Amino acid sequence: MTVPIKQAAEQERFGDFTHVSQNYRYRPYYSYPVFEYIASRIRFAALPLVAADIGAGSGKLVEMLARMGFSGFAVEPNREMLKHGREECSYLRGFSWLEATAEKTGLDDRSVSWVCMGSMFHWTISDAALAECHRILRPGGFLSVVYDLTDIRCDPFQTKVENLIRKRAPGVKRAREPIEAIMPELETILSEAPGFKECVFVEAAHVELMDVERYMRVWDTAHDLRGQLSMSEWNGLKASIVDLARRMDEIPARYRTSAWTVQRV
């Protein structure tokens, strides 16, 4: 059975994280080895351990930065996501949460040593966002554009799920499509941005073990599918995914963290 694609909904739409924010706590963290490597460059440069997470969402990256000894700022434009991020990170000290955009963060000039953009650069007005990052970075500071996608090529189970989605809802636009489109261009975009130099690419794969409940909670963050299918269609698709997932005691969800880092001059 093929699921029809609905018209744009008033309640949920592609790119709107309002209705999925409460489930972002179940998503995996980025690869720690990737972030530890980049953090070592900040330490080697003897810069203050002050970071800005732009598009901080539910605070997964904020938690990682805090564990690595950083303090700083979490910038998030979506009010509901900001609310959940503050709640999830309420136990942390040293990070201030701000409702602002990548193009206009509200942070002071030269106030941070590291700007992180986790899974959100494709949503920005890139020239304006890069200029803003340059403004808030200290000289010699670093900007990292990071993505963590499901590693479909190395994940047989996720391949089955994606094939199921293509069969049930062949017309949906997937969230990873604009990400996969921009990733080959990121080295050029960042290297040619005024005031930045030396783009370094780091990548690592990792496995997140999940039970069925958590795995489906992660699917509840899929703004792309929820924003294009009716609720009954979405629930039917989820039921089919559950049928696949229940055949496994534990789901080894495979992810790949990819990071492009440039230095401010």
PDB file of C-alpha atoms in Angstrom, residues 63-186:
ATOM      1  CA  GLU A  63      26.157  18.146  27.276  1.00  0.00           C
ATOM      2  CA  MET A  64      29.153  16.897  25.310  1.00  0.00           C
ATOM      3  CA  LEU A  65      30.871  20.281  25.416  1.00  0.00           C
ATOM      4  CA  ALA A  66      30.317  20.553  29.165  1.00  0.00           C
ATOM      5  CA  ARG A  67      31.797  17.087  29.723  1.00  0.00           C
ATOM      6  CA  MET A  68      34.886  18.186  27.803  1.00  0.00           C
ATOM      7  CA  GLY A  69      35.340  21.149  30.135  1.00  0.00           C
ATOM      8  CA  PHE A  70      33.742  23.926  28.068  1.00  0.00           C
ATOM      9  CA  SER A  71      31.316  26.600  29.167  1.00  0.00           C
ATOM     10  CA  GLY A  72      29.522  29.119  26.979  1.00  0.00           C
ATOM     11  CA  PHE A  73      26.276  29.571  25.112  1.00  0.00           C
ATOM     12  CA  ALA A  74      23.468  27.501  23.597  1.00  0.00           C
ATOM     13  CA  VAL A  75      21.668  29.373  20.808  1.00  0.00           C
ATOM     14  CA  GLU A  76      18.344  27.988  19.551  1.00  0.00           C
ATOM     15  CA  PRO A  77      15.666  29.720  17.407  1.00  0.00           C
ATOM     16  CA  ASN A  78      12.758  27.345  18.114  1.00  0.00           C
ATOM     17  CA  ARG A  79      11.004  28.239  21.363  1.00  0.00           C
ATOM     18  CA  GLU A  80       9.772  24.733  22.166  1.00  0.00           C
ATOM     19  CA  MET A  81      13.155  23.208  21.423  1.00  0.00           C
ATOM     20  CA  LEU A  82      14.792  25.898  23.574  1.00  0.00           C
ATOM     21  CA  LYS A  83      12.450  25.023  26.442  1.00  0.00           C
ATOM     22  CA  HIS A  84      13.286  21.326  26.263  1.00  0.00           C
ATOM     23  CA  GLY A  85      16.990  22.044  25.878  1.00  0.00           C
ATOM     24  CA  ARG A  86      17.029  24.168  29.008  1.00  0.00           C
ATOM     25  CA  GLU A  87      15.186  21.448  30.911  1.00  0.00           C
ATOM     26  CA  GLU A  88      17.461  18.659  29.709  1.00  0.00           C
ATOM     27  CA  CYS A  89      20.590  20.668  30.556  1.00  0.00           C
ATOM     28  CA  SER A  90      19.330  22.185  33.815  1.00  0.00           C
ATOM     29  CA  TYR A  91      21.866  20.113  35.764  1.00  0.00           C
ATOM     30  CA  LEU A  92      24.754  21.763  33.899  1.00  0.00           C
ATOM     31  CA  ARG A  93      26.477  24.925  35.018  1.00  0.00           C
ATOM     32  CA  GLY A  94      28.303  27.287  32.729  1.00  0.00           C
ATOM     33  CA  PHE A  95      26.000  27.441  29.688  1.00  0.00           C
ATOM     34  CA  SER A  96      23.509  30.232  28.989  1.00  0.00           C
ATOM     35  CA  TRP A  97      20.554  29.544  26.677  1.00  0.00           C
ATOM     36  CA  LEU A  98      19.485  32.183  24.162  1.00  0.00           C
ATOM     37  CA  GLU A  99      16.559  32.324  21.755  1.00  0.00           C
ATOM     38  CA  ALA A 100      18.327  33.557  18.625  1.00  0.00           C
ATOM     39  CA  THR A 101      19.371  32.546  15.119  1.00  0.00           C
ATOM     40  CA  ALA A 102      22.646  31.571  13.486  1.00  0.00           C
ATOM     41  CA  GLU A 103      22.571  34.812  11.511  1.00  0.00           C
ATOM     42  CA  LYS A 104      22.029  36.978  14.602  1.00  0.00           C
ATOM     43  CA  THR A 105      23.149  35.225  17.773  1.00  0.00           C
ATOM     44  CA  GLY A 106      23.166  38.232  20.080  1.00  0.00           C
ATOM     45  CA  LEU A 107      26.586  37.231  21.421  1.00  0.00           C
ATOM     46  CA  ASP A 108      29.383  39.741  21.932  1.00  0.00           C
ATOM     47  CA  ASP A 109      32.204  40.258  19.467  1.00  0.00           C
ATOM     48  CA  ARG A 110      35.126  37.853  19.939  1.00  0.00           C
ATOM     49  CA  SER A 111      33.388  36.180  22.874  1.00  0.00           C
ATOM     50  CA  VAL A 112      33.937  32.472  22.104  1.00  0.00           C
ATOM     51  CA  SER A 113      36.775  30.184  21.045  1.00  0.00           C
ATOM     52  CA  TRP A 114      34.701  27.508  19.328  1.00  0.00           C
ATOM     53  CA  VAL A 115      31.453  27.716  17.377  1.00  0.00           C
ATOM     54  CA  CYS A 116      29.661  24.424  16.752  1.00  0.00           C
ATOM     55  CA  MET A 117      26.840  24.014  14.256  1.00  0.00           C
ATOM     56  CA  GLY A 118      25.399  20.558  14.774  1.00  0.00           C
ATOM     57  CA  SER A 119      23.153  19.215  12.006  1.00  0.00           C
ATOM     58  CA  MET A 120      21.816  22.648  11.121  1.00  0.00           C
ATOM     59  CA  PHE A 121      24.079  24.499   8.669  1.00  0.00           C
ATOM     60  CA  HIS A 122      21.786  23.688   5.726  1.00  0.00           C
ATOM     61  CA  TRP A 123      18.980  25.639   7.461  1.00  0.00           C
ATOM     62  CA  THR A 124      21.009  28.858   7.602  1.00  0.00           C
ATOM     63  CA  ILE A 125      21.526  31.772   5.263  1.00  0.00           C
ATOM     64  CA  SER A 126      25.097  30.612   4.915  1.00  0.00           C
ATOM     65  CA  ASP A 127      26.884  33.880   4.107  1.00  0.00           C
ATOM     66  CA  ALA A 128      25.184  35.705   6.982  1.00  0.00           C
ATOM     67  CA  ALA A 129      25.726  32.818   9.398  1.00  0.00           C
ATOM     68  CA  LEU A 130      29.416  32.534   8.547  1.00  0.00           C
ATOM     69  CA  ALA A 131      29.882  36.283   8.963  1.00  0.00           C
ATOM     70  CA  GLU A 132      28.196  36.061  12.368  1.00  0.00           C
ATOM     71  CA  CYS A 133      30.440  33.169  13.390  1.00  0.00           C
ATOM     72  CA  HIS A 134      33.485  35.203  12.392  1.00  0.00           C
ATOM     73  CA  ARG A 135      32.216  38.135  14.464  1.00  0.00           C
ATOM     74  CA  ILE A 136      31.708  36.168  17.695  1.00  0.00           C
ATOM     75  CA  LEU A 137      34.898  34.083  17.415  1.00  0.00           C
ATOM     76  CA  ARG A 138      38.156  35.153  18.982  1.00  0.00           C
ATOM     77  CA  PRO A 139      41.076  35.434  16.547  1.00  0.00           C
ATOM     78  CA  GLY A 140      42.464  31.943  16.154  1.00  0.00           C
ATOM     79  CA  GLY A 141      39.161  30.381  17.223  1.00  0.00           C
ATOM     80  CA  PHE A 142      37.457  27.537  15.411  1.00  0.00           C
ATOM     81  CA  LEU A 143      34.167  26.900  13.618  1.00  0.00           C
ATOM     82  CA  SER A 144      32.905  23.330  13.226  1.00  0.00           C
ATOM     83  CA  VAL A 145      30.017  22.324  10.967  1.00  0.00           C
ATOM     84  CA  VAL A 146      28.921  18.846  12.009  1.00  0.00           C
ATOM     85  CA  TYR A 147      26.408  16.246  10.855  1.00  0.00           C
ATOM     86  CA  ASP A 148      25.486  12.822  12.209  1.00  0.00           C
ATOM     87  CA  LEU A 149      23.492  10.765   9.741  1.00  0.00           C
ATOM     88  CA  THR A 150      22.376   7.182  10.011  1.00  0.00           C
ATOM     89  CA  ASP A 151      25.097   5.149   8.322  1.00  0.00           C
ATOM     90  CA  ILE A 152      22.729   3.431   5.913  1.00  0.00           C
ATOM     91  CA  ARG A 153      25.465   1.887   3.768  1.00  0.00           C
ATOM     92  CA  CYS A 154      26.790  -0.026   6.792  1.00  0.00           C
ATOM     93  CA  ASP A 155      23.473  -0.710   8.531  1.00  0.00           C
ATOM     94  CA  PRO A 156      21.426  -3.573   7.035  1.00  0.00           C
ATOM     95  CA  PHE A 157      18.504  -3.021   9.396  1.00  0.00           C
ATOM     96  CA  GLN A 158      18.241   0.688   8.640  1.00  0.00           C
ATOM     97  CA  THR A 159      18.416  -0.147   4.937  1.00  0.00           C
ATOM     98  CA  LYS A 160      15.327  -2.320   5.394  1.00  0.00           C
ATOM     99  CA  VAL A 161      13.541   0.530   7.170  1.00  0.00           C
ATOM    100  CA  GLU A 162      14.427   3.025   4.439  1.00  0.00           C
ATOM    101  CA  ASN A 163      13.233   0.603   1.770  1.00  0.00           C
ATOM    102  CA  LEU A 164       9.960   0.265   3.675  1.00  0.00           C
ATOM    103  CA  ILE A 165       9.541   4.054   3.771  1.00  0.00           C
ATOM    104  CA  ARG A 166      10.245   4.370   0.045  1.00  0.00           C
ATOM    105  CA  LYS A 167       7.663   1.682  -0.643  1.00  0.00           C
ATOM    106  CA  ARG A 168       4.972   3.082   1.654  1.00  0.00           C
ATOM    107  CA  ALA A 169       5.546   6.793   0.999  1.00  0.00           C
ATOM    108  CA  PRO A 170       7.563   7.183  -2.214  1.00  0.00           C
ATOM    109  CA  GLY A 171       6.901  10.899  -2.619  1.00  0.00           C
ATOM    110  CA  VAL A 172       8.167  12.185   0.725  1.00  0.00           C
ATOM    111  CA  LYS A 173      11.083  14.579   0.873  1.00  0.00           C
ATOM    112  CA  ARG A 174      13.583  13.235   3.395  1.00  0.00           C
ATOM    113  CA  ALA A 175      15.477  15.427   5.858  1.00  0.00           C
ATOM    114  CA  ARG A 176      18.807  13.915   4.847  1.00  0.00           C
ATOM    115  CA  GLU A 177      18.423  14.954   1.185  1.00  0.00           C
ATOM    116  CA  PRO A 178      19.491  18.620   1.594  1.00  0.00           C
ATOM    117  CA  ILE A 179      22.217  17.489   4.000  1.00  0.00           C
ATOM    118  CA  GLU A 180      23.660  14.983   1.539  1.00  0.00           C
ATOM    119  CA  ALA A 181      23.459  17.667  -1.152  1.00  0.00           C
ATOM    120  CA  ILE A 182      25.497  20.209   0.824  1.00  0.00           C
ATOM    121  CA  MET A 183      28.077  17.891   2.402  1.00  0.00           C
ATOM    122  CA  PRO A 184      30.290  17.609  -0.724  1.00  0.00           C
ATOM    123  CA  GLU A 185      30.333  21.416  -0.924  1.00  0.00           C
ATOM    124  CA  LEU A 186      31.160  22.192   2.710  1.00  0.00           C
TER     125      LEU A 186
END
